PDB file of C-alpha atoms in Angstrom:
ATOM      1  CA  MET A 586     -10.413 -12.498  -1.903  1.00  0.00           C
ATOM      2  CA  ALA A 587      -8.945 -13.372  -5.326  1.00  0.00           C
ATOM      3  CA  GLU A 588     -12.295 -12.540  -6.886  1.00  0.00           C
ATOM      4  CA  GLY A 589     -12.263  -9.085  -5.240  1.00  0.00           C
ATOM      5  CA  LEU A 590      -8.717  -8.478  -6.464  1.00  0.00           C
ATOM      6  CA  GLY A 591      -9.793  -9.504  -9.961  1.00  0.00           C
ATOM      7  CA  ARG A 592     -12.612  -6.926  -9.883  1.00  0.00           C
ATOM      8  CA  ARG A 593     -10.162  -4.216  -8.798  1.00  0.00           C
ATOM      9  CA  VAL A 594      -7.727  -5.150 -11.575  1.00  0.00           C
ATOM     10  CA  LYS A 595     -10.572  -4.953 -14.097  1.00  0.00           C
ATOM     11  CA  GLN A 596     -11.631  -1.533 -12.730  1.00  0.00           C
ATOM     12  CA  VAL A 597      -8.118  -0.150 -13.035  1.00  0.00           C
ATOM     13  CA  THR A 598      -6.969  -1.739 -16.280  1.00  0.00           C
ATOM     14  CA  GLY A 599     -10.277  -2.184 -18.079  1.00  0.00           C
ATOM     15  CA  GLN A 600      -9.558  -5.871 -18.637  1.00  0.00           C
ATOM     16  CA  PRO A 601     -10.050  -8.959 -16.499  1.00  0.00           C
ATOM     17  CA  PRO A 602      -6.978 -10.535 -14.944  1.00  0.00           C
ATOM     18  CA  GLY A 603      -5.559 -13.561 -16.636  1.00  0.00           C
ATOM     19  CA  PRO A 604      -2.363 -15.197 -17.723  1.00  0.00           C
ATOM     20  CA  ASP A 605      -2.080 -12.955 -20.785  1.00  0.00           C
ATOM     21  CA  SER A 606      -3.185  -9.703 -19.125  1.00  0.00           C
ATOM     22  CA  ALA A 607      -0.686  -6.856 -18.740  1.00  0.00           C
ATOM     23  CA  PRO A 608       0.716  -6.122 -15.266  1.00  0.00           C
ATOM     24  CA  VAL A 609      -1.225  -3.578 -13.243  1.00  0.00           C
ATOM     25  CA  ASP A 610       0.084  -0.048 -13.820  1.00  0.00           C
ATOM     26  CA  LEU A 611       0.356   1.241 -10.237  1.00  0.00           C
ATOM     27  CA  SER A 612       0.932   4.787 -11.489  1.00  0.00           C
ATOM     28  CA  ARG A 613      -2.755   4.823 -12.481  1.00  0.00           C
ATOM     29  CA  ILE A 614      -3.748   3.871  -8.935  1.00  0.00           C
ATOM     30  CA  ASP A 615      -1.324   6.151  -7.088  1.00  0.00           C
ATOM     31  CA  PRO A 616       0.246   8.631  -9.513  1.00  0.00           C
ATOM     32  CA  ALA A 617       3.326  10.629  -8.536  1.00  0.00           C
ATOM     33  CA  ILE A 618       1.733  14.092  -8.541  1.00  0.00           C
ATOM     34  CA  TRP A 619       2.539  15.489  -5.091  1.00  0.00           C
ATOM     35  CA  ARG A 620       5.355  17.979  -4.573  1.00  0.00           C
ATOM     36  CA  VAL A 621       6.760  19.147  -1.239  1.00  0.00           C
ATOM     37  CA  LEU A 622       8.155  22.623  -0.577  1.00  0.00           C
ATOM     38  CA  ALA A 623      11.082  22.387   1.856  1.00  0.00           C
ATOM     39  CA  GLY A 624      13.887  24.869   2.378  1.00  0.00           C
ATOM     40  CA  GLY A 625      12.500  27.036  -0.423  1.00  0.00           C
ATOM     41  CA  GLU A 626      12.852  24.206  -2.966  1.00  0.00           C
ATOM     42  CA  ALA A 627      10.202  21.972  -4.540  1.00  0.00           C
ATOM     43  CA  HIS A 628      10.856  18.241  -4.199  1.00  0.00           C
ATOM     44  CA  GLY A 629       9.071  15.402  -5.969  1.00  0.00           C
ATOM     45  CA  PRO A 630       6.848  14.381  -7.530  1.00  0.00           C
ATOM     46  CA  TYR A 631       5.844  11.742  -4.995  1.00  0.00           C
ATOM     47  CA  THR A 632       2.996   9.254  -4.790  1.00  0.00           C
ATOM     48  CA  LEU A 633       0.414   9.536  -2.020  1.00  0.00           C
ATOM     49  CA  GLY A 634       1.934   6.376  -0.528  1.00  0.00           C
ATOM     50  CA  GLN A 635       5.313   8.103  -0.305  1.00  0.00           C
ATOM     51  CA  ILE A 636       3.738  11.200   1.260  1.00  0.00           C
ATOM     52  CA  GLN A 637       2.013   8.978   3.843  1.00  0.00           C
ATOM     53  CA  GLN A 638       5.336   7.357   4.720  1.00  0.00           C
ATOM     54  CA  PHE A 639       6.973  10.794   5.099  1.00  0.00           C
ATOM     55  CA  VAL A 640       4.236  11.720   7.606  1.00  0.00           C
ATOM     56  CA  ILE A 641       4.712   8.498   9.591  1.00  0.00           C
ATOM     57  CA  GLU A 642       8.472   9.117   9.691  1.00  0.00           C
ATOM     58  CA  GLY A 643       7.890  12.668  10.971  1.00  0.00           C
ATOM     59  CA  ARG A 644       9.396  14.282   7.862  1.00  0.00           C
ATOM     60  CA  LEU A 645       6.098  16.078   7.110  1.00  0.00           C
ATOM     61  CA  HIS A 646       3.573  17.686   9.451  1.00  0.00           C
ATOM     62  CA  ALA A 647       0.241  19.506   9.159  1.00  0.00           C
ATOM     63  CA  ALA A 648       1.951  22.794   8.218  1.00  0.00           C
ATOM     64  CA  SER A 649       4.135  21.230   5.504  1.00  0.00           C
ATOM     65  CA  GLN A 650       3.587  22.887   2.113  1.00  0.00           C
ATOM     66  CA  ILE A 651       2.277  20.448  -0.534  1.00  0.00           C
ATOM     67  CA  SER A 652       1.201  20.924  -4.163  1.00  0.00           C
ATOM     68  CA  GLY A 653      -1.042  18.490  -6.027  1.00  0.00           C
ATOM     69  CA  GLY A 654       0.371  19.249  -9.454  1.00  0.00           C
ATOM     70  CA  ASP A 655       2.677  21.438 -11.494  1.00  0.00           C
ATOM     71  CA  GLN A 656       0.253  24.371 -11.695  1.00  0.00           C
ATOM     72  CA  GLN A 657      -1.288  24.125  -8.235  1.00  0.00           C
ATOM     73  CA  PRO A 658      -0.074  26.347  -5.379  1.00  0.00           C
ATOM     74  CA  PHE A 659       1.782  24.990  -2.372  1.00  0.00           C
ATOM     75  CA  LEU A 660      -0.553  24.906   0.632  1.00  0.00           C
ATOM     76  CA  PRO A 661      -0.225  23.498   4.140  1.00  0.00           C
ATOM     77  CA  ILE A 662      -1.544  19.936   4.376  1.00  0.00           C
ATOM     78  CA  ARG A 663      -4.133  21.064   6.947  1.00  0.00           C
ATOM     79  CA  ASP A 664      -5.539  23.575   4.408  1.00  0.00           C
ATOM     80  CA  THR A 665      -6.006  20.927   1.705  1.00  0.00           C
ATOM     81  CA  PRO A 666      -9.094  18.954   2.837  1.00  0.00           C
ATOM     82  CA  ARG A 667      -8.700  16.050   0.394  1.00  0.00           C
ATOM     83  CA  LEU A 668      -5.048  15.543   1.308  1.00  0.00           C
ATOM     84  CA  ALA A 669      -5.596  16.106   5.038  1.00  0.00           C
ATOM     85  CA  GLU A 670      -8.320  13.442   5.020  1.00  0.00           C
ATOM     86  CA  ALA A 671      -6.144  10.985   3.086  1.00  0.00           C
ATOM     87  CA  LEU A 672      -3.237  11.554   5.477  1.00  0.00           C
ATOM     88  CA  ALA A 673      -5.274  11.367   8.703  1.00  0.00           C
ATOM     89  CA  PRO A 674      -4.382   7.673   9.277  1.00  0.00           C
ATOM     90  CA  ALA A 675      -0.679   8.447   8.719  1.00  0.00           C
ATOM     91  CA  PHE A 676      -0.789  11.311  11.248  1.00  0.00           C
ATOM     92  CA  ALA A 677      -2.551   8.970  13.708  1.00  0.00           C
ATOM     93  CA  GLU A 678       0.165   6.337  13.220  1.00  0.00           C
ATOM     94  CA  ARG A 679       2.863   8.955  13.783  1.00  0.00           C
ATOM     95  CA  ALA A 680       1.154  10.077  17.003  1.00  0.00           C
ATOM     96  CA  ARG A 681       0.879   6.453  18.170  1.00  0.00           C
ATOM     97  CA  ARG A 682       4.583   5.847  17.545  1.00  0.00           C
ATOM     98  CA  ARG A 683       5.551   9.044  19.342  1.00  0.00           C
ATOM     99  CA  ALA A 684       3.417   8.121  22.352  1.00  0.00           C
ATOM    100  CA  GLU A 685       4.917   4.658  22.652  1.00  0.00           C
ATOM    101  CA  ALA A 686       8.609   5.596  22.564  1.00  0.00           C
ATOM    102  CA  ALA A 687      11.160   8.402  22.484  1.00  0.00           C
ATOM    103  CA  ASN A 688      14.477   8.891  20.728  1.00  0.00           C
ATOM    104  CA  TYR A 689      17.656   9.609  22.669  1.00  0.00           C
ATOM    105  CA  LEU A 690      21.100  10.856  21.679  1.00  0.00           C
ATOM    106  CA  ILE A 691      23.708   9.588  24.133  1.00  0.00           C
ATOM    107  CA  THR A 692      27.397  10.486  24.344  1.00  0.00           C
ATOM    108  CA  ALA A 693      29.746   8.728  26.718  1.00  0.00           C
ATOM    109  CA  ARG A 694      33.356   8.647  27.837  1.00  0.00           C
ATOM    110  CA  ALA A 695      35.427   7.249  30.665  1.00  0.00           C
ATOM    111  CA  PRO A 696      39.044   7.635  31.816  1.00  0.00           C
ATOM    112  CA  ALA A 697      41.470   4.966  30.614  1.00  0.00           C
ATOM    113  CA  PRO A 698      41.161   2.545  33.540  1.00  0.00           C
ATOM    114  CA  ALA A 699      37.363   2.305  33.087  1.00  0.00           C
ATOM    115  CA  GLU A 700      37.192   2.720  29.298  1.00  0.00           C
ATOM    116  CA  ALA A 701      37.075  -1.009  28.477  1.00  0.00           C
ATOM    117  CA  ALA A 702      34.283  -1.551  31.018  1.00  0.00           C
ATOM    118  CA  LEU A 703      32.311   1.366  29.553  1.00  0.00           C
ATOM    119  CA  TRP A 704      32.395  -0.007  26.005  1.00  0.00           C
ATOM    120  CA  ARG A 705      31.483  -3.470  27.310  1.00  0.00           C
ATOM    121  CA  ASP A 706      28.647  -2.364  29.609  1.00  0.00           C
ATOM    122  CA  LEU A 707      27.073   0.488  27.653  1.00  0.00           C
ATOM    123  CA  PRO A 708      25.837  -1.574  24.648  1.00  0.00           C
ATOM    124  CA  ALA A 709      24.488  -4.234  27.022  1.00  0.00           C
ATOM    125  CA  CYS A 710      22.604  -1.569  28.999  1.00  0.00           C
ATOM    126  CA  LEU A 711      21.194  -0.009  25.809  1.00  0.00           C
ATOM    127  CA  ASP A 712      20.067  -3.478  24.623  1.00  0.00           C
ATOM    128  CA  ALA A 713      17.888  -3.683  27.722  1.00  0.00           C
ATOM    129  CA  LEU A 714      16.465  -0.185  27.128  1.00  0.00           C
ATOM    130  CA  GLY A 715      15.413  -0.511  23.475  1.00  0.00           C
ATOM    131  CA  LYS A 716      16.783  -0.360  19.946  1.00  0.00           C
ATOM    132  CA  HIS A 717      20.101   1.393  19.467  1.00  0.00           C
ATOM    133  CA  MET A 718      23.023   2.007  17.135  1.00  0.00           C
ATOM    134  CA  GLN A 719      26.375   3.794  17.270  1.00  0.00           C
ATOM    135  CA  PRO A 720      26.779   6.196  14.305  1.00  0.00           C
ATOM    136  CA  ILE A 721      30.197   7.439  15.488  1.00  0.00           C
ATOM    137  CA  PRO A 722      32.467   6.287  18.318  1.00  0.00           C
ATOM    138  CA  GLY A 723      31.142   7.367  21.698  1.00  0.00           C
ATOM    139  CA  THR A 724      27.741   8.481  20.389  1.00  0.00           C
ATOM    140  CA  PHE A 725      24.624   6.321  20.427  1.00  0.00           C
ATOM    141  CA  LEU A 726      21.064   6.655  19.128  1.00  0.00           C
ATOM    142  CA  LEU A 727      18.459   4.915  21.284  1.00  0.00           C
ATOM    143  CA  ARG A 728      14.725   4.396  20.784  1.00  0.00           C
ATOM    144  CA  SER A 729      13.094   3.407  24.040  1.00  0.00           C
ATOM    145  CA  ALA A 730       9.731   3.306  25.782  1.00  0.00           C
ATOM    146  CA  ARG A 731      11.497   4.368  28.989  1.00  0.00           C
ATOM    147  CA  SER A 732      11.426   7.918  30.349  1.00  0.00           C
ATOM    148  CA  LEU A 733      14.531  10.097  30.481  1.00  0.00           C
ATOM    149  CA  SER A 734      14.867   9.556  34.219  1.00  0.00           C
ATOM    150  CA  GLN A 735      14.613   5.768  33.748  1.00  0.00           C
ATOM    151  CA  VAL A 736      17.258   5.814  30.995  1.00  0.00           C
ATOM    152  CA  ARG A 737      19.561   7.953  33.119  1.00  0.00           C
ATOM    153  CA  ALA A 738      19.089   5.737  36.174  1.00  0.00           C
ATOM    154  CA  ALA A 739      19.778   2.550  34.163  1.00  0.00           C
ATOM    155  CA  LEU A 740      22.975   4.060  32.763  1.00  0.00           C
ATOM    156  CA  ALA A 741      24.114   5.248  36.193  1.00  0.00           C
ATOM    157  CA  GLU A 742      23.631   1.767  37.640  1.00  0.00           C
ATOM    158  CA  ALA A 743      25.215  -0.198  34.769  1.00  0.00           C
ATOM    159  CA  LEU A 744      28.269   1.893  33.900  1.00  0.00           C
ATOM    160  CA  PRO A 745      31.569   2.428  35.728  1.00  0.00           C
ATOM    161  CA  LYS A 746      31.334   5.119  38.398  1.00  0.00           C
ATOM    162  CA  THR A 747      33.930   7.259  36.588  1.00  0.00           C
ATOM    163  CA  ALA A 748      32.005   7.249  33.282  1.00  0.00           C
ATOM    164  CA  GLN A 749      30.469  10.489  32.044  1.00  0.00           C
ATOM    165  CA  VAL A 750      27.289  10.220  29.978  1.00  0.00           C
ATOM    166  CA  PHE A 751      25.198  12.985  28.436  1.00  0.00           C
ATOM    167  CA  VAL A 752      21.635  12.091  27.326  1.00  0.00           C
ATOM    168  CA  LEU A 753      19.336  14.174  25.083  1.00  0.00           C
ATOM    169  CA  GLN A 754      15.716  13.074  24.836  1.00  0.00           C
ATOM    170  CA  THR A 755      14.710  14.523  21.482  1.00  0.00           C
ATOM    171  CA  ARG A 756      10.901  14.571  21.743  1.00  0.00           C
ATOM    172  CA  GLU A 757      10.765  17.281  24.417  1.00  0.00           C
ATOM    173  CA  ALA A 758      14.416  18.381  24.030  1.00  0.00           C
ATOM    174  CA  ARG A 759      15.200  17.339  27.617  1.00  0.00           C
ATOM    175  CA  LEU A 760      18.679  16.680  28.969  1.00  0.00           C
ATOM    176  CA  GLY A 761      20.064  14.239  31.496  1.00  0.00           C
ATOM    177  CA  TRP A 762      23.561  13.213  32.524  1.00  0.00           C
ATOM    178  CA  VAL A 763      25.537  10.780  34.629  1.00  0.00           C
ATOM    179  CA  GLY A 764      28.933  11.243  36.252  1.00  0.00           C
ATOM    180  CA  PHE A 765      29.157  15.041  36.178  1.00  0.00           C
ATOM    181  CA  GLU A 766      29.464  17.446  39.090  1.00  0.00           C
ATOM    182  CA  GLU A 767      26.245  18.543  40.792  1.00  0.00           C
ATOM    183  CA  ASP A 768      26.601  22.054  39.376  1.00  0.00           C
ATOM    184  CA  MET A 769      26.110  20.778  35.784  1.00  0.00           C
ATOM    185  CA  ALA A 770      22.487  22.014  35.848  1.00  0.00           C
ATOM    186  CA  GLU A 771      23.673  25.521  36.675  1.00  0.00           C
ATOM    187  CA  ALA A 772      26.173  25.389  33.808  1.00  0.00           C
ATOM    188  CA  VAL A 773      23.623  24.089  31.278  1.00  0.00           C
ATOM    189  CA  ARG A 774      20.651  26.300  32.172  1.00  0.00           C
ATOM    190  CA  PRO A 775      22.052  29.618  30.797  1.00  0.00           C
ATOM    191  CA  VAL A 776      22.546  27.914  27.395  1.00  0.00           C
ATOM    192  CA  TRP A 777      19.726  25.385  27.010  1.00  0.00           C
ATOM    193  CA  ASN A 778      16.552  27.042  25.660  1.00  0.00           C
ATOM    194  CA  ALA A 779      18.049  30.469  26.333  1.00  0.00           C
ATOM    195  CA  PRO A 780      17.076  33.404  24.090  1.00  0.00           C
ATOM    196  CA  LEU A 781      19.726  34.294  21.516  1.00  0.00           C
ATOM    197  CA  THR A 782      19.322  38.052  21.948  1.00  0.00           C
TER     198      THR A 782
END
């Protein structure tokens, strides 16, 4: 393995590795040439490694506009064969991650008598469902392999009966809730996914 690494270092730097050899210049292996057009502004330059990470994180998709240099036009990734091929493993990893889990936004509240129980029981319930954090009081982010109905059912079972919880599954933009009146669906439907005209 060390011998193979030595050959690669020699290919990149033109000199064999050794105690007196200069460190490998990674910018020659993966130069920061890629620019991303987002919100009408060009961002970058980025290395291909950074672009791959953006794809895995879901910050870029096949229609994202990318330029391979200062004078090159911005084109969708899917219309740039060399880039699309290089990013294929990153898109596959993103798809694998999306298939294995979903992200949820959860808000919760309870009347004063049950409030202490809510804040004790909710984190424990979320621990059992997946990874979570609380960015602001009463709002949680959850990443879980469970379906929306499973998350909702777990919350309904674990939390005080007077707690109210609203759950947004972000992948398909689906909603669930616990502790609201049965007519909540009728109240939500005219707003959720409704046309704005």
